[in-house]
Amino acid sequence: MSAAPHLVIAAGGTGGHMFPAQALAEAMLERGWRVTLTTDARGARYTGGFPSAVTIREMPSATFARGGALAKALVPFRLAAGLLTALGRFLSDRPTVVAGFGGYPSIPALGAAWALRIPRMIHEQNGVLGRVNEVFAPRVDRVACGTWPTALPSGVVGARTGNPVRSAVLDRAGAPYPGLDGDLGILVMGGSQGARILSEIVPEAITRLPSSIRDRLAVSHQARAEDEARVREHYEAAGIRATVRPFFDDVPKRLAEAALVVSRAGASSVADISVVGRPSILIPFAAATADHQTANARGLAEAGGALLIQESELDPASLSEHMLAILTTPATADRMRQGALSHGMPDATDRLVSLVEELGGKGTP
Ligand SMILES: CC(=O)N[C@H]1[C@@H](OP(=O)(O)OP(=O)(O)OC[C@H]2O[C@@H](n3ccc(=O)[nH]c3=O)[C@H](O)[C@@H]2O)O[C@H](CO)[C@@H](O)[C@@H]1O
């Protein structure tokens, strides 16, 4: 009997890297693979959702992005120590495939896989490669792209996989559109942290809608905790039905009930909106590294699913006009919904699994 094939997943830092990693870990376990996750202390905050069968190895954090001068000076040594540890582990227990999801903890694992010629891949969630993925893109067998299109170095060919979405989102993939005749759900989302600019502009834009629309609205507005009371008061004063919270645990349900979504363009938000299939107005976070949120929004906008508005061009009057045009024109809303669905990748996890199996020589037990 041959031993189970072994996938080492390396991911760090943020939920953005960890959630797709978790989706792949779950799927590979189901296929009989052994799965090890390598991450750092920041990533370790997100490992609670991983199945207990996943072996979790925490490594010392090493990033130039935070910490004092001493911590930064130590980064090369920490990475070298991490690389040696990974080499030692891989020599004694050679993985079948190594998959990096971005962030500094993926450097030692991908570096060791490269040195030992172990089949390896990266998954990039955003439309622009992150720093670590940029270094490894020409040095891996496959570059899986969560966002399509993704800007890649010349000579590197990406595989379109999409970003895995939560099962509660998948349950609502292509959910029937609520239509524009009755209640009008509007979901306002600012990513996992909320977005101040959306709290400053969107309530004002909604208040400017004609009363024939306003009276039928059911707004779900995610606002940062410090903005929550002010946003709620704004809607109350305008007589608009609204639920305001710093974070909605039931976004998949609210997405399905929404006639229109106004959102930042984080990779997972764009994936969720596309998979459920809702018209959206996307306002990329202008300060995101390499303007990656604009890159995240572009494919969905080009598919006709979203209107892309830059922060610098965002004002209540024009936003209100755009919202009105969608909320009063069923043909437009339907075209946008179809565009979003055509862009969505509900099978992103399966596509990642196929890449891993292909790299591992389909070595399922
Ligand atoms: C400010 C910033 O730099 N954000 C980055 C961060 O995104 P961040 O994690 O902020 O945003 P994402 O859009 O990727 O993910 C947010 C997720 O939270 C969900 N949600 C949101 C609000 C809410 O109330 N409830 C809820 O469940 C959304 O449906 C989505 O699934 O990592 C992403 C992936 O690398 C990047 O694309 C983003 O640019």
mmCIF file of C-alpha atoms and ligand atoms in Angstrom:
data_model
loop_
_atom_site.group_PDB
_atom_site.id
_atom_site.type_symbol
_atom_site.label_atom_id
_atom_site.label_comp_id
_atom_site.label_asym_id
_atom_site.label_seq_id
_atom_site.Cartn_x
_atom_site.Cartn_y
_atom_site.Cartn_z
ATOM 1 C CA MET A 1 0.000 0.000 0.000
ATOM 2 C CA SER A 2 1.508 3.338 -1.005
ATOM 3 C CA ALA A 3 1.541 6.232 1.476
ATOM 4 C CA ALA A 4 -1.009 9.014 0.945
ATOM 5 C CA PRO A 5 0.253 11.861 -1.243
ATOM 6 C CA HIS A 6 1.213 14.903 0.764
ATOM 7 C CA LEU A 7 0.301 18.527 0.030
ATOM 8 C CA VAL A 8 2.188 21.257 1.868
ATOM 9 C CA ILE A 9 0.293 24.549 1.848
ATOM 10 C CA ALA A 10 2.208 27.681 2.789
ATOM 11 C CA ALA A 11 0.233 30.820 3.503
ATOM 12 C CA GLY A 12 0.505 33.725 5.826
ATOM 13 C CA GLY A 13 -0.581 36.975 7.176
ATOM 14 C CA THR A 14 -4.155 37.667 6.305
ATOM 15 C CA GLY A 15 -7.538 36.067 5.872
ATOM 16 C CA GLY A 16 -7.207 36.840 2.173
ATOM 17 C CA HIS A 17 -4.428 34.259 1.902
ATOM 18 C CA MET A 18 -5.749 31.823 4.499
ATOM 19 C CA PHE A 19 -9.350 31.280 3.385
ATOM 20 C CA PRO A 20 -8.540 29.964 -0.112
ATOM 21 C CA ALA A 21 -5.803 27.854 1.520
ATOM 22 C CA GLN A 22 -8.386 26.375 3.877
ATOM 23 C CA ALA A 23 -10.764 25.547 1.013
ATOM 24 C CA LEU A 24 -7.989 23.638 -0.768
ATOM 25 C CA ALA A 25 -6.896 21.883 2.444
ATOM 26 C CA GLU A 26 -10.437 20.600 3.058
ATOM 27 C CA ALA A 27 -10.848 19.399 -0.519
ATOM 28 C CA MET A 28 -7.508 17.569 -0.603
ATOM 29 C CA LEU A 29 -8.201 15.811 2.706
ATOM 30 C CA GLU A 30 -11.477 14.581 1.230
ATOM 31 C CA ARG A 31 -9.457 13.110 -1.621
ATOM 32 C CA GLY A 32 -7.268 11.169 0.770
ATOM 33 C CA TRP A 33 -4.253 13.472 0.727
ATOM 34 C CA ARG A 34 -2.211 14.326 3.783
ATOM 35 C CA VAL A 35 -2.137 18.109 4.267
ATOM 36 C CA THR A 36 0.343 20.269 6.172
ATOM 37 C CA LEU A 37 -0.084 24.032 6.582
ATOM 38 C CA THR A 38 2.939 26.249 7.192
ATOM 39 C CA THR A 39 2.122 29.719 8.456
ATOM 40 C CA ASP A 40 3.294 32.414 10.880
ATOM 41 C CA ALA A 41 1.818 33.875 14.058
ATOM 42 C CA ARG A 42 -0.468 36.255 12.143
ATOM 43 C CA GLY A 43 -1.724 33.484 9.887
ATOM 44 C CA ALA A 44 -2.179 31.237 12.916
ATOM 45 C CA ARG A 45 -5.132 33.415 13.989
ATOM 46 C CA TYR A 46 -7.028 32.017 11.016
ATOM 47 C CA THR A 47 -6.234 28.325 11.473
ATOM 48 C CA GLY A 48 -9.233 27.691 13.772
ATOM 49 C CA GLY A 49 -11.415 26.840 10.775
ATOM 50 C CA PHE A 50 -8.981 24.285 9.353
ATOM 51 C CA PRO A 51 -9.927 20.624 9.811
ATOM 52 C CA SER A 52 -8.064 19.011 12.724
ATOM 53 C CA ALA A 53 -6.539 16.484 10.318
ATOM 54 C CA VAL A 54 -4.367 19.267 8.863
ATOM 55 C CA THR A 55 -0.901 19.381 10.457
ATOM 56 C CA ILE A 56 -0.186 23.001 11.316
ATOM 57 C CA ARG A 57 3.393 24.228 11.544
ATOM 58 C CA GLU A 58 3.917 27.733 12.826
ATOM 59 C CA MET A 59 7.141 29.421 11.827
ATOM 60 C CA PRO A 60 8.667 32.671 13.116
ATOM 61 C CA SER A 61 7.224 35.735 11.377
ATOM 62 C CA ALA A 62 9.563 37.413 8.952
ATOM 63 C CA THR A 63 8.377 40.439 7.029
ATOM 64 C CA PHE A 64 9.916 43.724 6.015
ATOM 65 C CA ALA A 65 6.492 45.343 6.209
ATOM 66 C CA ARG A 66 6.256 45.671 10.011
ATOM 67 C CA GLY A 67 8.416 45.833 13.116
ATOM 68 C CA GLY A 68 11.380 47.958 14.163
ATOM 69 C CA ALA A 69 14.816 48.246 12.572
ATOM 70 C CA LEU A 70 16.192 45.233 14.466
ATOM 71 C CA ALA A 71 13.271 43.017 13.466
ATOM 72 C CA LYS A 72 13.749 44.078 9.837
ATOM 73 C CA ALA A 73 17.494 43.460 9.980
ATOM 74 C CA LEU A 74 16.796 39.944 11.223
ATOM 75 C CA VAL A 75 14.382 39.089 8.399
ATOM 76 C CA PRO A 76 17.011 37.580 6.022
ATOM 77 C CA PHE A 77 18.328 35.395 8.860
ATOM 78 C CA ARG A 78 14.872 34.242 9.821
ATOM 79 C CA LEU A 79 14.044 33.423 6.217
ATOM 80 C CA ALA A 80 17.344 31.542 5.853
ATOM 81 C CA ALA A 81 16.602 29.601 9.045
ATOM 82 C CA GLY A 82 13.098 28.881 7.739
ATOM 83 C CA LEU A 83 14.514 27.711 4.427
ATOM 84 C CA LEU A 84 16.940 25.336 6.152
ATOM 85 C CA THR A 85 14.127 23.964 8.317
ATOM 86 C CA ALA A 86 11.924 23.437 5.256
ATOM 87 C CA LEU A 87 14.776 21.751 3.360
ATOM 88 C CA GLY A 88 15.376 19.410 6.293
ATOM 89 C CA ARG A 89 11.697 18.528 6.571
ATOM 90 C CA PHE A 90 11.228 18.023 2.841
ATOM 91 C CA LEU A 91 14.322 15.805 2.636
ATOM 92 C CA SER A 92 12.993 13.496 5.346
ATOM 93 C CA ASP A 93 9.335 13.671 4.332
ATOM 94 C CA ARG A 94 9.199 14.727 0.688
ATOM 95 C CA PRO A 95 5.881 16.455 -0.166
ATOM 96 C CA THR A 96 4.109 15.454 -3.358
ATOM 97 C CA VAL A 97 3.176 19.082 -4.099
ATOM 98 C CA VAL A 98 3.839 22.443 -2.426
ATOM 99 C CA ALA A 99 1.269 25.225 -2.867
ATOM 100 C CA GLY A 100 1.950 28.824 -1.813
ATOM 101 C CA PHE A 101 -0.910 31.243 -1.218
ATOM 102 C CA GLY A 102 1.154 34.376 -0.702
ATOM 103 C CA GLY A 103 2.677 36.102 2.297
ATOM 104 C CA TYR A 104 6.147 35.727 3.769
ATOM 105 C CA PRO A 105 5.588 32.284 5.322
ATOM 106 C CA SER A 106 5.390 30.847 1.811
ATOM 107 C CA ILE A 107 9.023 31.805 1.052
ATOM 108 C CA PRO A 108 10.822 28.952 2.868
ATOM 109 C CA ALA A 109 8.437 26.255 1.621
ATOM 110 C CA LEU A 110 8.472 27.423 -2.000
ATOM 111 C CA GLY A 111 12.241 28.036 -1.845
ATOM 112 C CA ALA A 112 12.889 24.523 -0.552
ATOM 113 C CA ALA A 113 10.493 23.008 -3.128
ATOM 114 C CA TRP A 114 12.338 24.880 -5.876
ATOM 115 C CA ALA A 115 15.759 23.694 -4.634
ATOM 116 C CA LEU A 116 14.579 20.070 -4.373
ATOM 117 C CA ARG A 117 12.572 20.139 -7.647
ATOM 118 C CA ILE A 118 9.333 19.294 -5.868
ATOM 119 C CA PRO A 119 6.230 20.108 -7.977
ATOM 120 C CA ARG A 120 4.999 23.519 -6.806
ATOM 121 C CA MET A 121 2.366 26.141 -7.513
ATOM 122 C CA ILE A 122 1.157 29.463 -6.241
ATOM 123 C CA HIS A 123 -2.326 30.896 -5.971
ATOM 124 C CA GLU A 124 -2.734 34.656 -6.242
ATOM 125 C CA GLN A 125 -6.048 36.066 -5.027
ATOM 126 C CA ASN A 126 -5.689 39.544 -6.535
ATOM 127 C CA GLY A 127 -5.384 40.899 -10.055
ATOM 128 C CA VAL A 128 -1.778 41.938 -9.374
ATOM 129 C CA LEU A 129 0.803 39.532 -7.917
ATOM 130 C CA GLY A 130 1.756 40.124 -4.284
ATOM 131 C CA ARG A 131 5.452 40.586 -3.501
ATOM 132 C CA VAL A 132 6.220 36.971 -2.634
ATOM 133 C CA ASN A 133 4.158 35.518 -5.471
ATOM 134 C CA GLU A 134 5.873 37.880 -7.892
ATOM 135 C CA VAL A 135 9.253 36.425 -6.951
ATOM 136 C CA PHE A 136 8.066 32.840 -7.299
ATOM 137 C CA ALA A 137 5.790 33.136 -10.358
ATOM 138 C CA PRO A 138 8.611 32.311 -12.829
ATOM 139 C CA ARG A 139 9.894 29.543 -10.511
ATOM 140 C CA VAL A 140 6.774 27.407 -10.051
ATOM 141 C CA ASP A 141 5.032 24.864 -12.278
ATOM 142 C CA ARG A 142 1.641 26.574 -12.127
ATOM 143 C CA VAL A 143 0.372 30.070 -11.299
ATOM 144 C CA ALA A 144 -3.279 29.835 -10.266
ATOM 145 C CA CYS A 145 -5.159 33.117 -10.665
ATOM 146 C CA GLY A 146 -8.031 33.930 -8.328
ATOM 147 C CA THR A 147 -8.826 37.094 -10.254
ATOM 148 C CA TRP A 148 -9.126 37.141 -14.003
ATOM 149 C CA PRO A 149 -7.298 38.637 -15.731
ATOM 150 C CA THR A 150 -4.189 38.870 -13.499
ATOM 151 C CA ALA A 151 -1.146 40.871 -14.553
ATOM 152 C CA LEU A 152 1.754 38.368 -14.811
ATOM 153 C CA PRO A 153 5.451 38.723 -15.657
ATOM 154 C CA SER A 154 6.206 38.049 -19.331
ATOM 155 C CA GLY A 155 6.612 34.374 -20.069
ATOM 156 C CA VAL A 156 4.431 33.296 -17.148
ATOM 157 C CA VAL A 157 1.122 31.706 -18.118
ATOM 158 C CA GLY A 158 -1.587 31.757 -15.496
ATOM 159 C CA ALA A 159 -4.352 29.223 -14.949
ATOM 160 C CA ARG A 160 -7.760 30.726 -14.215
ATOM 161 C CA THR A 161 -9.076 29.081 -11.084
ATOM 162 C CA GLY A 162 -10.992 31.876 -9.358
ATOM 163 C CA ASN A 163 -11.015 32.442 -5.616
ATOM 164 C CA PRO A 164 -12.790 29.796 -3.526
ATOM 165 C CA VAL A 165 -15.876 31.210 -1.803
ATOM 166 C CA ARG A 166 -17.554 30.065 1.425
ATOM 167 C CA SER A 167 -20.059 27.233 1.278
ATOM 168 C CA ALA A 168 -22.817 29.651 2.353
ATOM 169 C CA VAL A 169 -22.015 31.670 -0.791
ATOM 170 C CA LEU A 170 -21.935 28.539 -2.965
ATOM 171 C CA ASP A 171 -25.364 27.593 -1.595
ATOM 172 C CA ARG A 172 -26.625 30.815 -3.215
ATOM 173 C CA ALA A 173 -24.693 30.578 -6.481
ATOM 174 C CA GLY A 174 -26.926 32.031 -9.192
ATOM 175 C CA ALA A 175 -29.786 32.553 -6.696
ATOM 176 C CA PRO A 176 -32.937 34.004 -8.319
ATOM 177 C CA TYR A 177 -32.821 37.788 -8.587
ATOM 178 C CA PRO A 178 -35.317 39.465 -6.240
ATOM 179 C CA GLY A 179 -36.351 41.890 -9.011
ATOM 180 C CA LEU A 180 -37.052 45.612 -8.909
ATOM 181 C CA ASP A 181 -40.828 45.638 -8.316
ATOM 182 C CA GLY A 182 -41.087 45.102 -4.568
ATOM 183 C CA ASP A 183 -38.664 45.656 -1.715
ATOM 184 C CA LEU A 184 -35.233 46.746 -2.912
ATOM 185 C CA GLY A 185 -32.316 45.260 -1.006
ATOM 186 C CA ILE A 186 -29.061 47.212 -1.124
ATOM 187 C CA LEU A 187 -25.907 45.757 0.403
ATOM 188 C CA VAL A 188 -23.055 48.144 1.198
ATOM 189 C CA MET A 189 -19.772 46.338 2.004
ATOM 190 C CA GLY A 190 -16.337 47.685 2.779
ATOM 191 C CA GLY A 191 -14.290 44.472 2.976
ATOM 192 C CA SER A 192 -13.424 42.768 6.230
ATOM 193 C CA GLN A 193 -12.571 46.083 7.927
ATOM 194 C CA GLY A 194 -15.364 48.277 6.547
ATOM 195 C CA ALA A 195 -14.599 51.433 4.569
ATOM 196 C CA ARG A 196 -14.966 54.973 5.828
ATOM 197 C CA ILE A 197 -15.532 56.522 2.412
ATOM 198 C CA LEU A 198 -18.568 54.306 1.815
ATOM 199 C CA SER A 199 -20.059 55.553 5.089
ATOM 200 C CA GLU A 200 -19.441 59.140 4.069
ATOM 201 C CA ILE A 201 -20.853 58.967 0.550
ATOM 202 C CA VAL A 202 -23.360 56.102 0.237
ATOM 203 C CA PRO A 203 -25.996 57.172 2.830
ATOM 204 C CA GLU A 204 -26.083 60.614 1.213
ATOM 205 C CA ALA A 205 -26.412 59.078 -2.267
ATOM 206 C CA ILE A 206 -29.256 56.830 -1.087
ATOM 207 C CA THR A 207 -31.062 59.761 0.523
ATOM 208 C CA ARG A 208 -31.063 61.514 -2.864
ATOM 209 C CA LEU A 209 -33.016 58.698 -4.529
ATOM 210 C CA PRO A 210 -36.647 59.551 -5.344
ATOM 211 C CA SER A 211 -39.168 58.654 -2.634
ATOM 212 C CA SER A 212 -40.775 56.010 -4.909
ATOM 213 C CA ILE A 213 -37.498 54.079 -4.549
ATOM 214 C CA ARG A 214 -36.517 55.179 -1.032
ATOM 215 C CA ASP A 215 -39.756 53.924 0.475
ATOM 216 C CA ARG A 216 -39.049 50.386 -0.749
ATOM 217 C CA LEU A 217 -35.410 50.161 0.288
ATOM 218 C CA ALA A 218 -33.972 47.671 2.751
ATOM 219 C CA VAL A 219 -30.350 48.752 3.165
ATOM 220 C CA SER A 220 -27.694 46.566 4.815
ATOM 221 C CA HIS A 221 -24.740 48.853 5.462
ATOM 222 C CA GLN A 222 -21.445 47.596 6.890
ATOM 223 C CA ALA A 223 -19.793 50.565 8.626
ATOM 224 C CA ARG A 224 -16.626 50.743 10.690
ATOM 225 C CA ALA A 225 -17.454 50.722 14.416
ATOM 226 C CA GLU A 226 -16.533 54.399 14.768
ATOM 227 C CA ASP A 227 -18.936 55.349 11.938
ATOM 228 C CA GLU A 228 -21.776 53.009 12.871
ATOM 229 C CA ALA A 229 -23.911 55.384 15.003
ATOM 230 C CA ARG A 230 -23.594 58.283 12.560
ATOM 231 C CA VAL A 231 -24.568 56.133 9.567
ATOM 232 C CA ARG A 232 -27.542 54.665 11.432
ATOM 233 C CA GLU A 233 -28.733 58.145 12.436
ATOM 234 C CA HIS A 234 -28.438 59.336 8.849
ATOM 235 C CA TYR A 235 -30.719 56.580 7.569
ATOM 236 C CA GLU A 236 -33.152 57.038 10.465
ATOM 237 C CA ALA A 237 -33.401 60.786 9.902
ATOM 238 C CA ALA A 238 -34.095 60.159 6.201
ATOM 239 C CA GLY A 239 -36.758 57.544 7.045
ATOM 240 C CA ILE A 240 -34.856 54.797 5.208
ATOM 241 C CA ARG A 241 -35.105 51.201 6.417
ATOM 242 C CA ALA A 242 -31.508 50.190 7.168
ATOM 243 C CA THR A 243 -29.499 47.705 9.192
ATOM 244 C CA VAL A 244 -26.063 49.068 10.077
ATOM 245 C CA ARG A 245 -23.369 46.812 11.540
ATOM 246 C CA PRO A 246 -19.576 46.711 11.703
ATOM 247 C CA PHE A 247 -19.675 43.213 10.193
ATOM 248 C CA PHE A 248 -22.447 41.036 8.798
ATOM 249 C CA ASP A 249 -22.054 37.338 9.521
ATOM 250 C CA ASP A 250 -24.817 36.601 7.012
ATOM 251 C CA VAL A 251 -23.434 38.354 3.939
ATOM 252 C CA PRO A 252 -24.302 35.401 1.656
ATOM 253 C CA LYS A 253 -28.011 35.738 2.575
ATOM 254 C CA ARG A 254 -27.962 39.529 2.263
ATOM 255 C CA LEU A 255 -26.194 39.253 -1.092
ATOM 256 C CA ALA A 256 -28.902 36.946 -2.404
ATOM 257 C CA GLU A 257 -31.594 39.372 -1.202
ATOM 258 C CA ALA A 258 -29.863 42.423 -2.717
ATOM 259 C CA ALA A 259 -30.991 44.106 -5.926
ATOM 260 C CA LEU A 260 -27.732 46.061 -5.920
ATOM 261 C CA VAL A 261 -24.388 45.838 -4.111
ATOM 262 C CA VAL A 262 -22.092 48.786 -3.443
ATOM 263 C CA SER A 263 -18.703 47.486 -2.390
ATOM 264 C CA ARG A 264 -14.951 47.727 -2.166
ATOM 265 C CA ALA A 265 -13.169 45.440 -4.622
ATOM 266 C CA GLY A 266 -11.326 43.047 -2.322
ATOM 267 C CA ALA A 267 -10.728 39.720 -4.044
ATOM 268 C CA SER A 268 -13.242 37.737 -1.980
ATOM 269 C CA SER A 269 -15.951 40.386 -2.188
ATOM 270 C CA VAL A 270 -15.656 40.399 -5.979
ATOM 271 C CA ALA A 271 -15.761 36.582 -6.017
ATOM 272 C CA ASP A 272 -18.831 36.467 -3.741
ATOM 273 C CA ILE A 273 -20.739 39.056 -5.800
ATOM 274 C CA SER A 274 -19.893 37.237 -9.043
ATOM 275 C CA VAL A 275 -20.847 33.775 -7.812
ATOM 276 C CA VAL A 276 -24.224 34.894 -6.411
ATOM 277 C CA GLY A 277 -24.672 37.106 -9.469
ATOM 278 C CA ARG A 278 -25.689 40.580 -8.384
ATOM 279 C CA PRO A 279 -25.333 43.960 -10.131
ATOM 280 C CA SER A 280 -22.692 45.958 -8.321
ATOM 281 C CA ILE A 281 -21.001 49.312 -8.093
ATOM 282 C CA LEU A 282 -17.383 48.727 -7.094
ATOM 283 C CA ILE A 283 -15.207 51.396 -5.503
ATOM 284 C CA PRO A 284 -11.610 50.117 -5.282
ATOM 285 C CA PHE A 285 -9.513 51.065 -2.231
ATOM 286 C CA ALA A 286 -7.208 53.652 -3.837
ATOM 287 C CA ALA A 287 -4.314 53.042 -1.410
ATOM 288 C CA ALA A 288 -4.170 49.262 -2.017
ATOM 289 C CA THR A 289 -0.708 48.027 -3.072
ATOM 290 C CA ALA A 290 -0.189 48.393 -6.824
ATOM 291 C CA ASP A 291 -3.845 49.490 -7.061
ATOM 292 C CA HIS A 292 -4.764 45.811 -6.957
ATOM 293 C CA GLN A 293 -8.435 46.460 -6.126
ATOM 294 C CA THR A 294 -8.904 48.183 -9.487
ATOM 295 C CA ALA A 295 -7.341 45.100 -11.070
ATOM 296 C CA ASN A 296 -9.737 42.934 -9.031
ATOM 297 C CA ALA A 297 -12.752 44.876 -10.280
ATOM 298 C CA ARG A 298 -11.743 45.128 -13.928
ATOM 299 C CA GLY A 299 -12.720 41.641 -15.100
ATOM 300 C CA LEU A 300 -16.165 41.831 -13.508
ATOM 301 C CA ALA A 301 -16.709 45.326 -14.937
ATOM 302 C CA GLU A 302 -15.613 44.193 -18.418
ATOM 303 C CA ALA A 303 -17.997 41.254 -18.191
ATOM 304 C CA GLY A 304 -20.752 43.854 -17.737
ATOM 305 C CA GLY A 305 -21.450 42.839 -14.151
ATOM 306 C CA ALA A 306 -20.218 45.926 -12.350
ATOM 307 C CA LEU A 307 -19.783 49.625 -12.640
ATOM 308 C CA LEU A 308 -16.285 50.655 -11.566
ATOM 309 C CA ILE A 309 -15.975 54.052 -9.854
ATOM 310 C CA GLN A 310 -12.661 55.347 -8.551
ATOM 311 C CA GLU A 311 -12.620 56.975 -5.089
ATOM 312 C CA SER A 312 -11.446 60.219 -6.667
ATOM 313 C CA GLU A 313 -14.608 60.324 -8.807
ATOM 314 C CA LEU A 314 -17.014 59.288 -6.078
ATOM 315 C CA ASP A 315 -19.604 61.841 -4.989
ATOM 316 C CA PRO A 316 -23.145 61.444 -3.643
ATOM 317 C CA ALA A 317 -24.906 63.037 -6.636
ATOM 318 C CA SER A 318 -23.352 60.895 -9.366
ATOM 319 C CA LEU A 319 -23.454 57.728 -7.252
ATOM 320 C CA SER A 320 -27.151 58.330 -6.683
ATOM 321 C CA GLU A 321 -27.675 58.673 -10.463
ATOM 322 C CA HIS A 322 -25.858 55.395 -11.122
ATOM 323 C CA MET A 323 -27.857 53.598 -8.445
ATOM 324 C CA LEU A 324 -31.110 54.985 -9.803
ATOM 325 C CA ALA A 325 -30.278 53.880 -13.345
ATOM 326 C CA ILE A 326 -29.802 50.289 -12.187
ATOM 327 C CA LEU A 327 -32.708 50.185 -9.719
ATOM 328 C CA THR A 328 -35.228 51.489 -12.271
ATOM 329 C CA THR A 329 -34.134 49.541 -15.360
ATOM 330 C CA PRO A 330 -34.826 45.808 -15.151
ATOM 331 C CA ALA A 331 -32.987 45.157 -18.428
ATOM 332 C CA THR A 332 -29.835 46.796 -17.042
ATOM 333 C CA ALA A 333 -30.066 44.943 -13.752
ATOM 334 C CA ASP A 334 -30.578 41.657 -15.577
ATOM 335 C CA ARG A 335 -27.684 42.288 -17.955
ATOM 336 C CA MET A 336 -25.413 43.080 -14.992
ATOM 337 C CA ARG A 337 -26.562 39.979 -13.145
ATOM 338 C CA GLN A 338 -25.817 37.816 -16.188
ATOM 339 C CA GLY A 339 -22.442 39.523 -16.590
ATOM 340 C CA ALA A 340 -21.567 38.804 -12.975
ATOM 341 C CA LEU A 341 -22.587 35.160 -13.295
ATOM 342 C CA SER A 342 -20.528 34.744 -16.463
ATOM 343 C CA HIS A 343 -17.511 36.008 -14.521
ATOM 344 C CA GLY A 344 -18.089 33.955 -11.336
ATOM 345 C CA MET A 345 -16.114 30.788 -10.607
ATOM 346 C CA PRO A 346 -18.199 28.647 -8.261
ATOM 347 C CA ASP A 347 -15.867 25.704 -9.025
ATOM 348 C CA ALA A 348 -12.676 27.527 -7.939
ATOM 349 C CA THR A 349 -11.811 24.897 -5.331
ATOM 350 C CA ASP A 350 -12.251 22.059 -7.849
ATOM 351 C CA ARG A 351 -10.007 23.889 -10.269
ATOM 352 C CA LEU A 352 -7.305 24.231 -7.602
ATOM 353 C CA VAL A 353 -7.686 20.555 -6.745
ATOM 354 C CA SER A 354 -7.219 19.630 -10.418
ATOM 355 C CA LEU A 355 -3.986 21.612 -10.558
ATOM 356 C CA VAL A 356 -2.653 19.894 -7.425
ATOM 357 C CA GLU A 357 -3.622 16.437 -8.720
ATOM 358 C CA GLU A 358 -2.099 17.170 -12.096
ATOM 359 C CA LEU A 359 1.161 18.283 -10.446
ATOM 360 C CA GLY A 360 1.166 15.289 -8.142
ATOM 361 C CA GLY A 361 0.737 12.931 -11.089
ATOM 362 C CA LYS A 362 -2.830 12.244 -9.946
ATOM 363 C CA GLY A 363 -1.261 10.323 -7.089
ATOM 364 C CA THR A 364 -4.447 9.745 -5.093
ATOM 365 C CA PRO A 365 -4.283 6.557 -3.057
HETATM 366 C C1 LIG B 1 -8.065 46.930 2.338
HETATM 367 C C2 LIG B 1 -7.314 45.814 1.709
HETATM 368 O O1 LIG B 1 -6.132 45.914 1.425
HETATM 369 N N1 LIG B 1 -8.028 44.709 1.471
HETATM 370 C C3 LIG B 1 -7.448 43.496 0.913
HETATM 371 C C4 LIG B 1 -7.864 42.303 1.762
HETATM 372 O O2 LIG B 1 -9.264 42.278 1.657
HETATM 373 P P1 LIG B 1 -10.391 42.051 2.720
HETATM 374 O O3 LIG B 1 -10.165 40.792 3.464
HETATM 375 O O4 LIG B 1 -10.626 43.305 3.465
HETATM 376 O O5 LIG B 1 -11.591 41.935 1.659
HETATM 377 P P2 LIG B 1 -12.084 40.771 0.727
HETATM 378 O O6 LIG B 1 -13.038 41.425 -0.184
HETATM 379 O O7 LIG B 1 -11.018 39.966 0.071
HETATM 380 O O8 LIG B 1 -12.850 39.812 1.750
HETATM 381 C C5 LIG B 1 -13.882 40.271 2.545
HETATM 382 C C6 LIG B 1 -14.799 39.086 2.829
HETATM 383 O O9 LIG B 1 -15.582 39.412 3.953
HETATM 384 C C7 LIG B 1 -16.944 39.256 3.637
HETATM 385 N N2 LIG B 1 -17.693 40.204 4.459
HETATM 386 C C8 LIG B 1 -17.535 41.546 4.291
HETATM 387 C C9 LIG B 1 -18.248 42.416 5.082
HETATM 388 C C10 LIG B 1 -19.133 41.901 6.058
HETATM 389 O O10 LIG B 1 -19.808 42.619 6.799
HETATM 390 N N3 LIG B 1 -19.251 40.571 6.194
HETATM 391 C C11 LIG B 1 -18.555 39.689 5.408
HETATM 392 O O11 LIG B 1 -18.708 38.481 5.559
HETATM 393 C C12 LIG B 1 -17.059 39.488 2.154
HETATM 394 O O12 LIG B 1 -18.232 38.889 1.648
HETATM 395 C C13 LIG B 1 -15.771 38.818 1.664
HETATM 396 O O13 LIG B 1 -15.954 37.422 1.522
HETATM 397 O O14 LIG B 1 -7.343 41.100 1.174
HETATM 398 C C14 LIG B 1 -7.838 40.833 -0.143
HETATM 399 C C15 LIG B 1 -7.266 39.506 -0.628
HETATM 400 O O15 LIG B 1 -5.871 39.559 -0.709
HETATM 401 C C16 LIG B 1 -7.500 41.993 -1.071
HETATM 402 O O16 LIG B 1 -8.106 41.767 -2.340
HETATM 403 C C17 LIG B 1 -7.995 43.290 -0.490
HETATM 404 O O17 LIG B 1 -7.626 44.368 -1.332
#
